[in-house]
mmCIF file of C-alpha atoms in Angstrom:
data_model
loop_
_atom_site.group_PDB
_atom_site.id
_atom_site.type_symbol
_atom_site.label_atom_id
_atom_site.label_comp_id
_atom_site.label_asym_id
_atom_site.label_seq_id
_atom_site.Cartn_x
_atom_site.Cartn_y
_atom_site.Cartn_z
ATOM 1 C CA MET A 1 141.768 79.492 77.363
ATOM 2 C CA TYR A 2 145.755 78.575 78.404
ATOM 3 C CA SER A 3 145.647 82.016 80.360
ATOM 4 C CA ASN A 4 142.155 81.093 81.925
ATOM 5 C CA LEU A 5 143.460 77.725 82.961
ATOM 6 C CA PHE A 6 146.995 78.953 84.494
ATOM 7 C CA GLY A 7 145.051 81.569 86.273
ATOM 8 C CA GLU A 8 142.418 79.294 87.772
ATOM 9 C CA PHE A 9 145.576 76.777 88.880
ATOM 10 C CA MET A 10 147.345 79.872 90.444
ATOM 11 C CA GLY A 11 144.237 81.396 92.361
ATOM 12 C CA THR A 12 143.253 77.982 93.745
ATOM 13 C CA MET A 13 146.817 77.249 94.591
ATOM 14 C CA THR A 14 146.957 80.691 96.511
ATOM 15 C CA LEU A 15 143.593 80.148 98.177
ATOM 16 C CA CYS A 16 144.717 76.663 99.286
ATOM 17 C CA ALA A 17 148.486 77.373 100.442
ATOM 18 C CA TYR A 18 146.753 80.126 102.586
ATOM 19 C CA GLY A 19 144.143 78.194 104.119
ATOM 20 C CA ASN A 20 145.954 75.023 104.704
ATOM 21 C CA ALA A 21 148.377 76.756 106.379
ATOM 22 C CA VAL A 22 146.486 78.647 108.619
ATOM 23 C CA VAL A 23 144.938 75.156 109.735
ATOM 24 C CA ALA A 24 148.633 74.051 110.070
ATOM 25 C CA ASN A 25 149.761 76.868 112.030
ATOM 26 C CA ILE A 26 146.793 76.229 114.713
ATOM 27 C CA LEU A 27 146.862 72.304 114.936
ATOM 28 C CA LEU A 28 150.713 71.486 114.430
ATOM 29 C CA LYS A 29 153.043 70.868 117.633
ATOM 30 C CA ASP A 30 155.335 73.832 118.207
ATOM 31 C CA SER A 31 153.624 76.036 115.894
ATOM 32 C CA LYS A 32 153.573 79.997 117.433
ATOM 33 C CA ALA A 33 149.793 80.156 116.750
ATOM 34 C CA GLY A 34 148.802 76.860 118.231
ATOM 35 C CA GLY A 35 145.366 76.894 119.826
ATOM 36 C CA ALA A 36 144.497 80.285 118.160
ATOM 37 C CA GLY A 37 140.893 78.576 117.191
ATOM 38 C CA TRP A 38 138.239 78.682 114.897
ATOM 39 C CA VAL A 39 138.031 82.594 114.400
ATOM 40 C CA HIS A 40 141.644 82.500 113.222
ATOM 41 C CA VAL A 41 140.848 79.581 110.736
ATOM 42 C CA ASN A 42 137.944 81.750 109.156
ATOM 43 C CA TRP A 43 139.992 84.877 108.743
ATOM 44 C CA GLY A 44 142.696 82.921 107.081
ATOM 45 C CA TRP A 45 140.506 81.323 104.820
ATOM 46 C CA SER A 46 138.659 84.402 103.802
ATOM 47 C CA PHE A 47 141.709 86.236 103.060
ATOM 48 C CA GLY A 48 143.072 83.378 101.123
ATOM 49 C CA LEU A 49 140.051 83.154 98.816
ATOM 50 C CA MET A 50 140.519 87.132 98.556
ATOM 51 C CA MET A 51 144.105 86.877 97.525
ATOM 52 C CA GLY A 52 143.027 83.976 95.264
ATOM 53 C CA ILE A 53 140.733 85.832 93.261
ATOM 54 C CA PHE A 54 142.931 88.857 92.847
ATOM 55 C CA THR A 55 145.757 86.214 91.978
ATOM 56 C CA ALA A 56 143.438 84.766 89.452
ATOM 57 C CA TRP A 57 142.607 87.973 87.802
ATOM 58 C CA ALA A 58 146.328 88.856 87.490
ATOM 59 C CA CYS A 59 147.451 85.568 86.143
ATOM 60 C CA GLY A 60 144.950 85.612 83.252
ATOM 61 C CA ALA A 61 141.490 84.012 84.795
ATOM 62 C CA PRO A 62 138.745 86.784 84.406
ATOM 63 C CA GLN A 63 136.104 84.620 85.938
ATOM 64 C CA ALA A 64 138.316 83.359 88.881
ATOM 65 C CA ASP A 65 135.931 80.604 89.733
ATOM 66 C CA LEU A 66 138.651 78.694 92.173
ATOM 67 C CA ASN A 67 136.085 76.321 92.575
ATOM 68 C CA PRO A 68 134.528 73.452 90.350
ATOM 69 C CA ALA A 69 131.046 74.001 91.883
ATOM 70 C CA VAL A 70 131.099 77.543 90.741
ATOM 71 C CA THR A 71 132.308 76.417 87.340
ATOM 72 C CA ILE A 72 129.609 73.939 87.334
ATOM 73 C CA PHE A 73 127.043 76.712 87.937
ATOM 74 C CA LYS A 74 128.706 79.032 85.121
ATOM 75 C CA THR A 75 128.503 76.162 82.548
ATOM 76 C CA MET A 76 124.725 75.975 83.461
ATOM 77 C CA ALA A 77 124.537 79.487 82.836
ATOM 78 C CA GLY A 78 126.532 79.336 79.392
ATOM 79 C CA THR A 79 129.800 80.815 80.796
ATOM 80 C CA TYR A 80 131.980 77.690 79.656
ATOM 81 C CA ASN A 81 131.333 74.755 77.555
ATOM 82 C CA VAL A 82 131.560 71.344 78.663
ATOM 83 C CA SER A 83 135.170 70.802 77.665
ATOM 84 C CA GLN A 84 136.128 74.253 79.050
ATOM 85 C CA CYS A 85 134.335 73.290 82.387
ATOM 86 C CA ILE A 86 136.057 70.154 82.641
ATOM 87 C CA ALA A 87 139.724 71.657 81.699
ATOM 88 C CA THR A 88 138.832 74.501 84.598
ATOM 89 C CA CYS A 89 137.770 71.877 86.939
ATOM 90 C CA ILE A 90 141.009 70.026 86.490
ATOM 91 C CA ALA A 91 143.280 73.084 86.570
ATOM 92 C CA GLU A 92 141.514 73.951 90.073
ATOM 93 C CA ILE A 93 142.195 70.568 91.585
ATOM 94 C CA ALA A 94 145.805 70.722 90.470
ATOM 95 C CA GLY A 95 146.011 74.216 91.927
ATOM 96 C CA GLY A 96 144.207 72.656 95.027
ATOM 97 C CA VAL A 97 147.197 69.913 94.999
ATOM 98 C CA ALA A 98 149.834 72.493 94.692
ATOM 99 C CA GLY A 99 148.643 74.344 97.470
ATOM 100 C CA GLY A 100 148.736 71.555 99.646
ATOM 101 C CA VAL A 101 152.123 70.831 98.830
ATOM 102 C CA VAL A 102 153.126 74.662 99.761
ATOM 103 C CA CYS A 103 151.673 74.165 103.163
ATOM 104 C CA TYR A 104 153.436 71.265 103.441
ATOM 105 C CA LEU A 105 157.120 72.883 102.566
ATOM 106 C CA VAL A 106 156.208 75.764 104.986
ATOM 107 C CA TYR A 107 155.737 73.418 108.094
ATOM 108 C CA LEU A 108 158.145 71.115 107.079
ATOM 109 C CA ASN A 109 159.652 70.974 110.536
ATOM 110 C CA HIS A 110 156.410 70.388 112.334
ATOM 111 C CA TRP A 111 154.837 67.114 110.804
ATOM 112 C CA ALA A 112 157.260 64.682 112.887
ATOM 113 C CA PRO A 113 156.816 66.365 116.153
ATOM 114 C CA THR A 114 153.338 65.859 115.370
ATOM 115 C CA GLU A 115 151.896 62.647 116.676
ATOM 116 C CA ASP A 116 148.009 62.893 115.995
ATOM 117 C CA PRO A 117 147.627 61.832 112.265
ATOM 118 C CA GLY A 118 144.105 63.302 112.544
ATOM 119 C CA LEU A 119 145.493 66.601 112.838
ATOM 120 C CA LYS A 120 147.692 66.209 109.973
ATOM 121 C CA LEU A 121 144.744 65.070 107.822
ATOM 122 C CA ALA A 122 142.905 68.038 109.193
ATOM 123 C CA VAL A 123 145.630 70.538 107.912
ATOM 124 C CA PHE A 124 144.729 69.519 104.314
ATOM 125 C CA ALA A 125 141.274 68.110 104.020
ATOM 126 C CA THR A 126 138.074 68.671 105.858
ATOM 127 C CA VAL A 127 136.781 66.188 108.313
ATOM 128 C CA PRO A 128 133.419 66.306 109.876
ATOM 129 C CA ALA A 129 132.727 66.822 113.693
ATOM 130 C CA ARG A 130 130.303 64.031 113.708
ATOM 131 C CA MET A 131 130.425 61.412 111.145
ATOM 132 C CA ASP A 132 127.047 61.161 109.463
ATOM 133 C CA LYS A 133 127.521 61.110 105.604
ATOM 134 C CA GLY A 134 123.494 62.123 105.007
ATOM 135 C CA ALA A 135 123.841 65.104 107.502
ATOM 136 C CA ASN A 136 127.329 66.172 105.951
ATOM 137 C CA PHE A 137 126.095 66.047 102.580
ATOM 138 C CA LEU A 138 123.248 68.120 103.583
ATOM 139 C CA THR A 139 125.485 70.727 105.324
ATOM 140 C CA GLU A 140 128.065 70.950 102.157
ATOM 141 C CA ALA A 141 124.845 71.415 99.836
ATOM 142 C CA ILE A 142 123.258 74.247 101.855
ATOM 143 C CA ALA A 143 126.650 76.089 102.664
ATOM 144 C CA THR A 144 127.505 75.970 98.961
ATOM 145 C CA PHE A 145 124.168 77.138 98.015
ATOM 146 C CA PHE A 146 124.746 79.984 99.942
ATOM 147 C CA LEU A 147 128.167 80.759 98.911
ATOM 148 C CA ILE A 148 127.412 80.740 95.379
ATOM 149 C CA PHE A 149 123.841 82.611 95.804
ATOM 150 C CA GLY A 150 125.779 85.048 98.048
ATOM 151 C CA ILE A 151 128.297 85.631 94.990
ATOM 152 C CA MET A 152 125.626 86.231 92.572
ATOM 153 C CA THR A 153 123.857 88.684 94.512
ATOM 154 C CA ILE A 154 127.486 90.465 95.146
ATOM 155 C CA VAL A 155 128.059 90.669 91.562
ATOM 156 C CA ALA A 156 124.278 91.625 90.544
ATOM 157 C CA LYS A 157 124.018 94.532 88.339
ATOM 158 C CA GLY A 158 121.901 96.075 90.770
ATOM 159 C CA THR A 159 124.587 96.434 93.225
ATOM 160 C CA ALA A 160 126.815 98.523 91.049
ATOM 161 C CA LEU A 161 130.043 97.503 93.059
ATOM 162 C CA PRO A 162 133.508 98.743 91.808
ATOM 163 C CA GLY A 163 135.424 95.486 90.735
ATOM 164 C CA TYR A 164 138.175 95.998 93.099
ATOM 165 C CA LEU A 165 135.572 95.426 95.892
ATOM 166 C CA ILE A 166 134.098 92.110 94.971
ATOM 167 C CA PRO A 167 137.150 89.905 96.302
ATOM 168 C CA PHE A 168 136.873 91.792 99.729
ATOM 169 C CA MET A 169 133.026 91.064 99.425
ATOM 170 C CA ILE A 170 133.592 87.365 98.733
ATOM 171 C CA GLY A 171 136.042 87.035 101.171
ATOM 172 C CA GLY A 172 133.746 88.539 103.842
ATOM 173 C CA LEU A 173 130.705 86.254 102.483
ATOM 174 C CA LEU A 174 133.323 83.177 103.239
ATOM 175 C CA TYR A 175 133.887 84.488 106.518
ATOM 176 C CA ALA A 176 130.182 84.490 107.480
ATOM 177 C CA LEU A 177 129.633 81.283 106.174
ATOM 178 C CA GLY A 178 132.671 79.544 108.158
ATOM 179 C CA ALA A 179 131.324 81.314 111.338
ATOM 180 C CA GLY A 180 127.867 80.159 110.801
ATOM 181 C CA PHE A 181 128.026 77.099 108.764
ATOM 182 C CA GLY A 182 131.437 75.844 109.151
ATOM 183 C CA GLY A 183 130.981 73.714 112.592
ATOM 184 C CA PRO A 184 129.686 70.423 111.301
ATOM 185 C CA THR A 185 131.990 69.667 108.424
ATOM 186 C CA GLY A 186 134.770 72.478 108.268
ATOM 187 C CA TYR A 187 132.729 74.146 105.380
ATOM 188 C CA GLY A 188 134.502 72.866 102.297
ATOM 189 C CA MET A 189 132.189 73.918 99.919
ATOM 190 C CA ASN A 190 134.610 73.651 97.056
ATOM 191 C CA PRO A 191 135.717 70.292 95.549
ATOM 192 C CA ALA A 192 139.107 71.852 94.549
ATOM 193 C CA ARG A 193 139.767 73.057 97.909
ATOM 194 C CA ASP A 194 139.359 69.462 99.594
ATOM 195 C CA LEU A 195 140.235 67.027 96.940
ATOM 196 C CA GLY A 196 143.429 68.921 95.705
ATOM 197 C CA PRO A 197 145.303 68.872 99.209
ATOM 198 C CA ARG A 198 143.565 65.571 99.951
ATOM 199 C CA ILE A 199 145.539 64.042 97.075
ATOM 200 C CA ALA A 200 148.694 66.087 98.365
ATOM 201 C CA HIS A 201 148.527 64.540 101.743
ATOM 202 C CA ALA A 202 148.209 60.768 100.436
ATOM 203 C CA ILE A 203 151.253 61.576 97.903
ATOM 204 C CA LEU A 204 153.792 63.555 100.071
ATOM 205 C CA PRO A 205 156.238 61.919 102.501
ATOM 206 C CA ILE A 206 154.505 63.141 105.712
ATOM 207 C CA PRO A 207 155.639 61.342 108.830
ATOM 208 C CA GLY A 208 153.360 59.493 110.502
ATOM 209 C CA LYS A 209 150.127 60.718 108.552
ATOM 210 C CA GLY A 210 147.876 57.593 108.511
ATOM 211 C CA SER A 211 144.858 57.619 106.420
ATOM 212 C CA SER A 212 143.785 60.476 103.659
ATOM 213 C CA GLY A 213 140.289 60.244 104.606
ATOM 214 C CA TRP A 214 139.082 58.664 101.205
ATOM 215 C CA ASP A 215 135.819 57.118 102.669
ATOM 216 C CA TYR A 216 134.396 60.553 103.367
ATOM 217 C CA ALA A 217 136.440 62.544 100.169
ATOM 218 C CA ALA A 218 132.710 62.096 98.053
ATOM 219 C CA ILE A 219 130.862 63.978 100.520
ATOM 220 C CA PRO A 220 132.729 67.537 99.769
ATOM 221 C CA ILE A 221 132.823 66.720 96.578
ATOM 222 C CA ALA A 222 129.339 65.730 95.658
ATOM 223 C CA GLY A 223 127.530 68.175 98.526
ATOM 224 C CA PRO A 224 129.101 71.201 96.665
ATOM 225 C CA ILE A 225 128.016 70.282 93.434
ATOM 226 C CA VAL A 226 124.835 69.981 94.246
ATOM 227 C CA GLY A 227 124.492 72.905 96.319
ATOM 228 C CA GLY A 228 125.578 74.859 93.099
ATOM 229 C CA ILE A 229 123.385 73.252 91.101
ATOM 230 C CA VAL A 230 120.388 74.051 93.213
ATOM 231 C CA ALA A 231 121.898 77.705 93.258
ATOM 232 C CA PHE A 232 121.721 78.046 89.676
ATOM 233 C CA PHE A 233 118.017 77.262 89.506
ATOM 234 C CA VAL A 234 117.311 79.842 92.086
ATOM 235 C CA CYS A 235 119.213 82.324 90.576
ATOM 236 C CA ARG A 236 118.054 81.910 87.079
ATOM 237 C CA ALA A 237 114.494 82.332 88.569
ATOM 238 C CA LEU A 238 115.576 85.412 90.155
ATOM 239 C CA GLY A 239 117.467 86.630 87.207
ATOM 240 C CA LEU A 240 120.759 86.557 88.727
ATOM 241 C CA ALA A 241 122.037 83.657 86.369
#
């Protein structure tokens, strides 16, 4: 169990370090990729997820969830018991915090010149394009449903994919979801990916950082969890879980 928790921590740290850093590269002042745009964000998060899965595997986590919504889904499917689920989710969130710290250190020279505190928050946590918590919740739930449903179709026995291809396929799935469903909320789809770096934003000495957006933080936690629960019942009905 301890190796699994370490693997989940390292994998989620890798995911968030890559993903948060690609956003920082675009948004922070004087960064060389300034203004690179949404396609660049999607590629960064997609390959970050791919490397997060490989890292989790290498560090002892064969499930490589990297996402409490996925862990809760698997708990409902019988992979974990409740105590294992809680411990795994904590490890994932802690990994998200660590990934945010890595991003902060990489861009240490760019926080002070960036005047807009909203851009600094957007590096770490999701911020909706239009604030409507009901609609934002629905977007996160739907996107996470398709994330987990897509993962289950990729790993279904009928597909017979070699194991080493699975991270590439799941990374591609994330790219498609970001390209299609990412616009309204910034596609959190993962409580650890949003909450962990948001905690990092709150505790780090970022110059002129402003609010950590706690009034919105429940949406990218609750939406993905609900989407994952719905995905479980659909996958169970289809024999995928």
